[in-house]
Amino acid sequence: MSPLLAIDGLTAGYGGLPIIDNINLLVAQKEIIVVIGPNGAGKSTVLKSVFALTSILSGSIRFADQEIAGIATQKLVPMGICAVPQTRNIFPSLTVRENLDIGTYAAPPRNRAQVEEGVLTLFPDLKQKLDQPAGELSGGQRQMVTLGRALMSEPKLLLLDEPTAGLSPAYLERIFDLILAIRQTGITILMVEQNARQALSIADRAYVLVNGRNFASDTGANLLANDEIRRSFLGGSRPS
Amino acid sequence: MMEFINFYLIPGLALGSIYALGAIGISMIFGILRFAHFAHGDVMTLGAYGTLTAVWTLGLHPLLALPVGIVFAVLSVLAVDKVFYKPLRELPTIYTVIASFGVALIFRSLIQLVWGSQNEVFIRGVQKPVVLFDLLRVSLLHLEAIAIIVGVAIALHYFLSRTQTGRSMRAVSDNAELARVAGLDTEKVVRATWIIGGSLAAIAGVLAGLDTNIQPNLGWNLILPMFAAAILGGIGKPMGALLGGMVIGLVEELSSYPWLTDEPLINPSYKTATAFLMMVILLIFRPQGLLKGRLF
Amino acid sequence: MDPVGLLFFLVGFLIMAGIYAILCLALNVQWGYGGLFNAGIAGFFAVGAYTSALLTAAPAPTHLGGFELPVLVGIIAAAVTAGLTGWAVAKICIRLKSDYLAMASIGIAEILRMVIVNEDWLTNGSLGITNIPRPFDGLLQGREADILFLAFVWVIVAIVYLVCNRLYDSPWGRTLRAVRDNEDAARAVGKDVDSFRLQTFVIGAALMGVAGALSAHYFRFLSPEATEPLLITFLVWVMLMAGGSGNNKGAIIGALSVWAIWSLTEIVTNRLPAEFATRSSYIRMLLIGLLLQFVLQKYRSGLLPERSPGIAFDKDKDKTHG
Ligand SMILES: Nc1ncnc2c1ncn2[C@@H]1O[C@H](COP(=O)(O)OP(=O)(O)OP(=O)(O)O)[C@@H](O)[C@H]1O
Ligand SMILES: [Mg+2]
C-alpha cells in the first residue's frame, strides 16, 4: 500500500532562506509517526511546509498519491489533513463550542452530532466548559479544544506540533492516551514531540531531525533502545 | 431636566448612533485586515451621495432610498479592496494604511467631480419636532437613528454569534493564521467584512447627512471620533465599537451642558475636540479599550 | 505664456517646491529614519507658521503680537515652538504603534486647527494675519523680490539637507535605523529606544515649523486655510513615498516632481472651459491619490531608494520598510 503522506527531498524555509534541507519522511495509513530533535532543528518547519506556511524551495509532498506542495493552506482541510500548531492554536475569544464548530466549516462531517459526541467522549472535561471563551481555559484544556477542533472535520491525517508542551505530567499521560485513542478511530498521526521518551513509546516509527536534516529513523522501540540516540536526545538516563 | 434630555441626551444618543455605525466597520476591518481604515468616513459620504441621487431620481424618502446608497458604498469598497488594498496584503500593514489615506482622497475628489462641492440637503424645510407628553420634544430623525442602532445591535449580535460567516469573522480576527490552518476561506471573510462595514457606513452617512447636510467632507470630519469609538470598544470587537460610539457621542454632546455654572462646560466650538482628546487619552492609557480588545 | 511670465511662474514653483522639500526632509527624519508615522504634519507646520507670523508681523488690534521682530528670529522661534509641540506630542504618544500614532497625531493636529480657527484674540481666526514681512524686505520690489526669497528658501533647504545627511550617517542615525528595523534587537543591546524616537520626532517637528514659517513669509498672509491637512500632510506623504523614504535626495526629488505634477495640472486645467476649471482641483486631487497608489504598488522604494551604509538592515528592506 502506498503511504498516506510522502515527503521527498524537501527543502523549505522562510523568506527564501532554507531551514530544512532534503528531508524525507513517510507516513503509512493508521501509523503514529513521531518527529523528535533539538530545539530549532526544524521540526515545526516540516509540519508547516505540509501546510503551505513556509516557502518550499524544492522537493515534493504527496498526500494520498496527490502532490500537495504549494496547495493553499485552506484547501488542505477539505482534503482530509488537519493540523494543530505548536503555539496560538485556539481562538481565545470564541467559546469552546464555537472553537469546535470552526472545525466543521471547511469540511462538514457527514453526521455532525455524532462527531461532536465522539469528540466530547474523548475530552469529557470540555463538556462543562462549552460556553466559556477558550482563552479562559487551562493549558491542558486548550490543547483538548484544539485537538477537538481538528477532529471535528473527520480528518484522515492529523498533524500535531508538540501537543504536550507545557503540560503537567498528569495531563501529559492523558494526552498520549488520547492520541492512541484517536488512532484507534482510524486516523493517521504525524506528531512532533519534545517529550521524546513517551512519544517514542507510542510511536510506530520515528524520525530524528538535527539541523534541518534527517539524522536517524527507525521504529520507536529501536530508537529507545539505541544508546547514541538515548544519550543525545533522551536526556541520557535509562528508560524507566 | 427635560431640557437636558431634549437638547443633550437624545442628540447625544443620536450622534452616538452615527459614530457607532461607522466604528463597527472600522473595528471589524482593523480586527480582520489589521489596518486602520482611514477612508471609512469617505465610504459614509459615498453612501450619503448614492442615497441622495436615488432621492432625486426616484423621489423617495431618504430612509427608503437607503438601499441604493448601501449598494453603492459596498460596491465601491469591494472594488477599492480588490484594486488598491489586496495587492498590499502581504506587506507590512502600514502600506495599506497609507493606501487608505489615498483612497480617502480619491473618494472625496470623485464625489466633488460628480456631485460638486456645494452643500445639499435630503429634505428641504424645517422638520417639526416630535412632541411626547408635552415634555419630550425630540427630532424624528434622532428617534430614527436610535431605533436603527438598536436594530443593528440585535442583528449584529445574532450574526456574530450564530452564523457561520459571523463566527468565521471572529475567528479570523482572533487568530488569522489558525483560521487558515482550520480551512476557513479568509478572502470570503474579508469580503463579508467589507460588505457589513460598507453597509453600516452608508447608513451612518445618510443619518449624518439628514442631521446636518451633505457635503464632500461629511464623513472625513467624523473619522476621528469613530476611531476613538473603535478603540474605546476594543479593536476587533464590533459590539464594543457600537458601545464605544454611543459613549463618544454622548460625551461630545454632554460636554457642552452647563454642568457646573450657567456656562457650557466646554465651549461648543470645541465639542468635537473632546472626542479627539478622548481618543488621544485612550490611546495613551488604555489602548486595549474598555472591553479588552486586541493590540497590534 | 510670455517668457517673463514663465520665469516668474518658475520662481513661484521653486519657492513652494523648496518649502515642500523641507517638509519632506522633516518627514524623512521621522518616517524614513525613525519609522514614526506622523499624520499630523499640518499641525506642526501651523504652529511654526503662526509663531513666526505673530512675532514678525506689524502690530494689529485683531490678534496677539505683531512684534515686528526680524524674520530670522521668527523662523528660529518657529522651529523652537514647533519642536516643543513635537516634544509634547512625542512624550505622550511615542510608544504607540504606527496606526495608532497616525490617529493620535491627526487628532492633535485637528485640535490645534480648532484652536487656530476659534481663538480670535490669538490668531484673528479665519480672517488671518496680514502684513507678514519677508527677509530683506525693501531690497527689491514687486515680483523681483520673489527671486530673492527663492534664494533664501533654497539656502535653508541646502542647510536642512546637509544637516539631515550628517544625521543619517552619524552614529545617532545608525542607531535610529537599527531601532526602526529591529526594535527588539535594539532594546536588547541596551538602546533607549523611546528617547531616540523622541529626538527624531522633535527634530522633524522643528523642521516642519521652519517650513510653516517660510510659507507664512512667502504669502505675507496667514489664515487657517494655509494649514489645510490635504495640502500639507497628504501631499508631503505622497512626495516622500514617491521620492524614496530613507533617502534625503529622494525626499527633495519627490517634493520637486510631485509639486511639478501638481502645478502643471493646474496650468492645464486652467485652460479648460470655465465649468471644468472650477472642478480642476478635484482632478488634481484624484491624480495625486492615484499616483500614491501607483507608487505603493509598483515603486515602493521610490525614485531614489534608501542606501544603507555599513549595516545589514537592507536585506529584507522591502518587507519592513519603504
Ligand atoms: N516564521 C519564521 N520566520 C523565520 N524564521 C523562522 C520562522 N519560524 C522558525 N524560524 C526559524 O527556523 C528554525 C527552525 O524552527 P522550527 O520552529 O522549525 O524549530 P523546531 O524544531 O520546531 O524547534 P522547537 O523545538 O523550539 O519548536 C529556527 O532557527 C527558527 O528561528
Ligand atoms: Mg517547533
Coordinates of C-alpha atoms in Angstrom, one line a residue, chain C:
Chain C
M1 CA 2.8 82.4 -21.6
D2 CA 5.4 85.1 -22.3
P3 CA 9.0 84.4 -21.2
V4 CA 8.8 86.8 -18.2
G5 CA 5.6 85.3 -17.1
L6 CA 7.1 81.9 -17.4
L7 CA 10.2 82.9 -15.4
F8 CA 8.0 84.1 -12.5
F9 CA 5.9 81.0 -12.7
L10 CA 9.1 79.1 -12.3
V11 CA 10.2 81.2 -9.4
G12 CA 6.9 80.7 -7.6
F13 CA 7.0 77.0 -8.4
L14 CA 10.5 76.6 -7.0
I15 CA 9.7 78.6 -3.8
M16 CA 6.8 76.3 -3.0
A17 CA 8.8 73.2 -4.0
G18 CA 11.6 74.4 -1.7
I19 CA 9.1 74.7 1.2
Y20 CA 7.8 71.2 0.4
A21 CA 11.3 69.9 0.2
I22 CA 11.9 71.0 3.8
L23 CA 8.7 69.3 4.9
C24 CA 9.7 66.1 3.0
L25 CA 13.2 66.1 4.6
A26 CA 11.5 66.6 8.0
L27 CA 9.1 63.7 7.4
N28 CA 12.0 61.7 6.2
V29 CA 13.7 62.1 9.5
Q30 CA 10.6 60.9 11.3
W31 CA 9.4 58.2 9.0
G32 CA 12.4 57.4 6.8
Y33 CA 15.0 57.3 9.7
G34 CA 12.7 56.6 12.6
G35 CA 9.7 54.7 11.2
L36 CA 7.4 57.1 13.0
F37 CA 4.0 57.6 11.3
N38 CA 3.3 61.3 11.7
A39 CA -0.1 62.1 10.1
G40 CA -0.3 65.5 11.7
I41 CA 2.4 67.3 9.7
A42 CA -0.1 70.2 9.2
G43 CA -0.2 70.8 12.9
F44 CA 3.5 71.4 13.3
F45 CA 3.5 73.4 10.1
A46 CA 0.8 75.6 11.5
V47 CA 2.5 76.1 14.9
G48 CA 5.6 77.3 13.1
A49 CA 3.7 79.5 10.7
Y50 CA 1.7 81.2 13.4
T51 CA 4.7 81.7 15.7
S52 CA 6.8 83.4 13.0
A53 CA 3.9 85.4 11.7
L54 CA 2.9 86.7 15.2
L55 CA 6.5 87.6 16.0
T56 CA 7.3 89.4 12.8
A57 CA 4.1 91.0 11.6
A58 CA 3.2 94.6 12.2
P59 CA 1.1 95.2 15.4
A60 CA -2.6 94.8 14.9
P61 CA -5.5 95.1 17.3
T62 CA -7.1 91.9 15.8
H63 CA -4.6 89.4 17.0
L64 CA -1.9 88.8 19.6
G65 CA 1.6 90.0 18.9
G66 CA 2.8 92.0 15.9
F67 CA 6.2 92.4 17.5
E68 CA 8.0 93.3 14.2
L69 CA 10.9 91.1 15.1
P70 CA 13.4 90.2 12.4
V71 CA 12.3 87.3 10.1
L72 CA 15.3 85.2 11.1
V73 CA 14.2 85.4 14.8
G74 CA 10.7 84.4 13.7
I75 CA 12.0 81.4 11.9
I76 CA 14.2 80.2 14.7
A77 CA 11.3 80.7 17.1
A78 CA 9.0 78.7 14.8
A79 CA 11.5 75.8 15.0
V80 CA 11.5 76.1 18.7
T81 CA 7.8 76.2 19.3
A82 CA 7.1 73.5 16.7
G83 CA 9.9 71.4 18.2
L84 CA 8.4 71.9 21.7
T85 CA 5.0 70.9 20.4
G86 CA 6.6 67.9 18.8
W87 CA 8.2 67.1 22.1
A88 CA 4.9 67.3 24.0
V89 CA 3.2 65.1 21.4
A90 CA 6.1 62.6 21.4
K91 CA 6.2 62.5 25.1
I92 CA 2.7 61.2 25.3
C93 CA 2.4 59.1 22.1
I94 CA 5.8 57.9 21.0
R95 CA 5.2 54.4 22.2
L96 CA 2.1 53.9 20.1
K97 CA 2.3 51.6 17.1
S98 CA 2.1 53.0 13.6
D99 CA -1.6 53.1 13.1
Y100 CA -2.3 54.5 16.5
L101 CA 0.4 57.1 16.2
A102 CA -1.3 58.2 12.9
M103 CA -4.6 58.6 14.7
A104 CA -3.2 60.4 17.6
S105 CA -1.1 62.8 15.5
I106 CA -4.1 63.6 13.3
G107 CA -6.2 64.2 16.4
I108 CA -3.7 66.5 17.9
A109 CA -3.3 68.4 14.6
E110 CA -7.0 68.8 14.4
I111 CA -7.2 70.2 17.9
L112 CA -4.5 72.7 17.0
R113 CA -6.5 73.7 14.0
M114 CA -9.6 74.2 16.1
V115 CA -7.7 76.4 18.4
I116 CA -6.4 78.5 15.5
V117 CA -9.8 78.9 14.0
N118 CA -11.6 79.6 17.3
E119 CA -9.2 81.7 19.3
D120 CA -9.6 85.0 17.5
W121 CA -7.7 87.0 20.1
L122 CA -4.6 84.9 19.3
T123 CA -4.8 84.4 15.6
N124 CA -7.6 86.6 14.3
G125 CA -9.5 83.3 13.5
S126 CA -10.4 82.7 9.9
L127 CA -9.7 86.3 8.8
G128 CA -6.0 85.6 9.3
I129 CA -2.9 87.6 9.8
T130 CA -1.7 90.2 7.3
N131 CA 1.4 92.3 6.7
I132 CA 3.8 89.4 7.4
P133 CA 7.3 90.6 6.3
R134 CA 9.9 88.8 4.2
P135 CA 13.6 88.8 4.8
F136 CA 15.5 91.6 3.0
D137 CA 12.2 93.4 2.5
G138 CA 12.7 96.6 0.6
L139 CA 15.8 95.5 -1.2
L140 CA 13.9 94.6 -4.3
Q141 CA 10.4 95.5 -5.3
G142 CA 7.4 93.6 -6.6
R143 CA 8.0 90.4 -8.4
E144 CA 11.8 90.7 -8.3
A145 CA 11.5 90.3 -4.6
D146 CA 10.3 86.7 -5.2
I147 CA 13.7 85.9 -6.7
L148 CA 15.4 87.0 -3.5
F149 CA 13.0 84.9 -1.5
L150 CA 13.6 82.0 -3.7
A151 CA 17.3 82.1 -2.9
F152 CA 16.6 82.5 0.8
V153 CA 14.3 79.4 0.8
W154 CA 16.8 77.2 -1.1
V155 CA 19.7 78.3 1.1
I156 CA 17.6 76.9 4.0
V157 CA 16.8 73.8 2.0
A158 CA 20.5 73.3 1.5
I159 CA 21.3 73.7 5.2
V160 CA 18.5 71.3 6.2
Y161 CA 19.7 68.8 3.6
L162 CA 23.3 68.9 4.9
V163 CA 22.2 68.6 8.5
C164 CA 19.9 65.6 7.6
N165 CA 22.6 63.9 5.7
R166 CA 25.0 64.3 8.6
L167 CA 22.4 62.9 10.9
Y168 CA 21.8 59.9 8.7
D169 CA 25.5 58.9 8.6
S170 CA 26.2 59.7 12.3
P171 CA 26.2 57.0 14.9
W172 CA 22.9 58.5 16.1
G173 CA 21.4 57.9 12.6
R174 CA 22.7 54.4 12.5
T175 CA 21.2 53.6 15.9
L176 CA 18.0 55.1 14.8
R177 CA 17.7 52.9 11.8
A178 CA 18.6 49.9 13.9
V179 CA 15.7 50.9 16.2
R180 CA 13.4 51.3 13.2
D181 CA 14.3 47.9 11.6
N182 CA 14.5 45.8 14.7
E183 CA 13.2 47.4 17.8
D184 CA 13.6 44.4 20.0
A185 CA 17.2 43.8 19.0
A186 CA 18.0 47.5 19.6
R187 CA 16.3 47.3 23.0
A188 CA 18.2 44.1 23.8
V189 CA 21.6 45.8 23.2
G190 CA 20.6 48.4 25.7
K191 CA 19.5 51.3 23.4
D192 CA 17.0 53.7 24.9
V193 CA 14.5 53.2 22.1
D194 CA 12.0 55.7 23.3
S195 CA 14.4 58.5 23.7
F196 CA 15.8 58.0 20.2
R197 CA 12.3 58.1 18.8
L198 CA 11.5 61.2 20.8
Q199 CA 14.6 63.0 19.5
T200 CA 13.6 62.1 15.9
F201 CA 10.1 63.3 16.3
V202 CA 11.3 66.6 17.8
I203 CA 13.8 67.3 15.0
G204 CA 11.2 66.5 12.4
A205 CA 8.6 68.7 14.0
A206 CA 11.0 71.6 14.4
L207 CA 11.9 71.4 10.6
M208 CA 8.2 71.3 9.8
G209 CA 7.8 74.5 11.9
V210 CA 10.5 76.1 9.7
A211 CA 8.6 75.2 6.6
G212 CA 5.5 76.7 8.0
A213 CA 7.2 79.9 8.8
L214 CA 8.7 80.2 5.3
S215 CA 5.3 79.8 3.8
A216 CA 3.8 82.5 6.0
H217 CA 6.5 84.9 4.9
Y218 CA 6.2 83.9 1.3
F219 CA 2.5 84.7 1.1
R220 CA 2.8 87.6 3.6
F221 CA -0.6 86.4 4.8
L222 CA -1.6 83.5 7.0
S223 CA -5.1 82.1 7.6
P224 CA -6.2 78.6 8.8
E225 CA -6.7 77.6 5.2
A226 CA -2.9 77.6 4.6
T227 CA -2.7 74.7 7.0
E228 CA -5.2 72.5 5.2
P229 CA -4.1 68.9 6.0
L230 CA -4.8 67.8 2.5
L231 CA -2.2 70.3 1.0
I232 CA 0.3 69.8 3.8
T233 CA 0.1 66.4 5.4
F234 CA -1.1 64.3 2.5
L235 CA 0.9 65.9 -0.3
V236 CA 4.1 65.6 1.7
W237 CA 3.4 61.9 2.3
V238 CA 3.0 61.3 -1.4
M239 CA 6.1 63.3 -2.1
L240 CA 8.2 61.2 0.3
M241 CA 6.8 57.9 -0.8
A242 CA 7.4 58.8 -4.5
G243 CA 10.9 60.2 -3.8
G244 CA 12.1 57.3 -1.7
S245 CA 11.8 57.3 2.1
G246 CA 15.1 57.0 3.9
N247 CA 16.9 59.0 1.2
N248 CA 17.3 62.7 1.6
K249 CA 18.0 63.4 -2.1
G250 CA 14.9 61.3 -2.8
A251 CA 12.9 63.5 -0.5
I252 CA 13.9 66.6 -2.4
I253 CA 13.3 65.0 -5.8
G254 CA 10.0 63.7 -4.6
A255 CA 9.0 67.2 -3.5
L256 CA 10.0 68.7 -6.8
S257 CA 8.4 66.1 -9.0
V258 CA 5.1 65.8 -7.2
W259 CA 4.8 69.6 -6.9
A260 CA 5.6 69.8 -10.6
I261 CA 2.7 67.4 -11.4
W262 CA 0.5 69.5 -9.1
S263 CA 1.5 72.8 -10.7
L264 CA 1.4 71.6 -14.3
T265 CA -2.0 70.1 -13.9
E266 CA -3.0 73.5 -12.7
I267 CA -1.8 75.1 -15.9
V268 CA -3.6 72.5 -18.0
T269 CA -6.9 72.7 -16.1
N270 CA -6.9 76.5 -16.0
R271 CA -7.1 76.4 -19.8
L272 CA -10.2 74.3 -19.7
P273 CA -13.7 75.9 -20.1
A274 CA -14.9 77.7 -17.0
E275 CA -17.3 75.0 -15.9
F276 CA -14.5 72.5 -15.8
A277 CA -11.9 74.9 -14.4
T278 CA -13.8 75.1 -11.1
R279 CA -13.5 71.3 -10.8
S280 CA -9.9 71.2 -11.8
S281 CA -8.6 71.0 -8.3
Y282 CA -10.6 67.8 -7.8
I283 CA -9.0 66.3 -10.8
R284 CA -5.6 67.1 -9.3
M285 CA -6.5 65.5 -6.0
L286 CA -7.7 62.4 -7.9
L287 CA -4.4 62.3 -9.8
I288 CA -2.4 62.6 -6.6
G289 CA -4.4 59.9 -4.9
L290 CA -3.9 57.6 -7.9
L291 CA -0.2 58.4 -8.0
L292 CA 0.2 57.3 -4.4
Q293 CA -1.5 54.0 -5.2
F294 CA 0.8 53.5 -8.2
V295 CA 3.9 54.3 -6.1
L296 CA 2.7 51.9 -3.3
Q297 CA 2.2 49.1 -5.7
K298 CA 5.0 49.5 -8.2
Y299 CA 7.7 51.8 -6.9
R300 CA 7.6 51.1 -3.2
S301 CA 11.2 52.2 -2.6
G302 CA 10.7 55.4 -4.6
L303 CA 12.7 57.1 -7.3
L304 CA 15.8 57.1 -5.1
P305 CA 15.8 54.1 -2.8
E306 CA 17.4 54.2 0.6
R307 CA 21.1 53.4 0.6
S308 CA 22.1 51.7 3.8
P309 CA 25.8 52.3 4.6
G310 CA 27.6 49.9 6.8
I311 CA 24.8 48.0 8.3
A312 CA 23.0 44.9 7.0
F313 CA 19.5 46.1 7.6
D314 CA 18.6 46.3 3.9
K315 CA 18.3 42.5 3.5
D316 CA 14.6 42.4 3.7
K317 CA 14.0 46.1 3.3
D318 CA 11.0 45.9 1.1
K319 CA 9.2 43.9 3.7
T320 CA 9.9 46.0 6.6
H321 CA 10.3 49.4 5.2
G322 CA 10.0 51.7 2.2

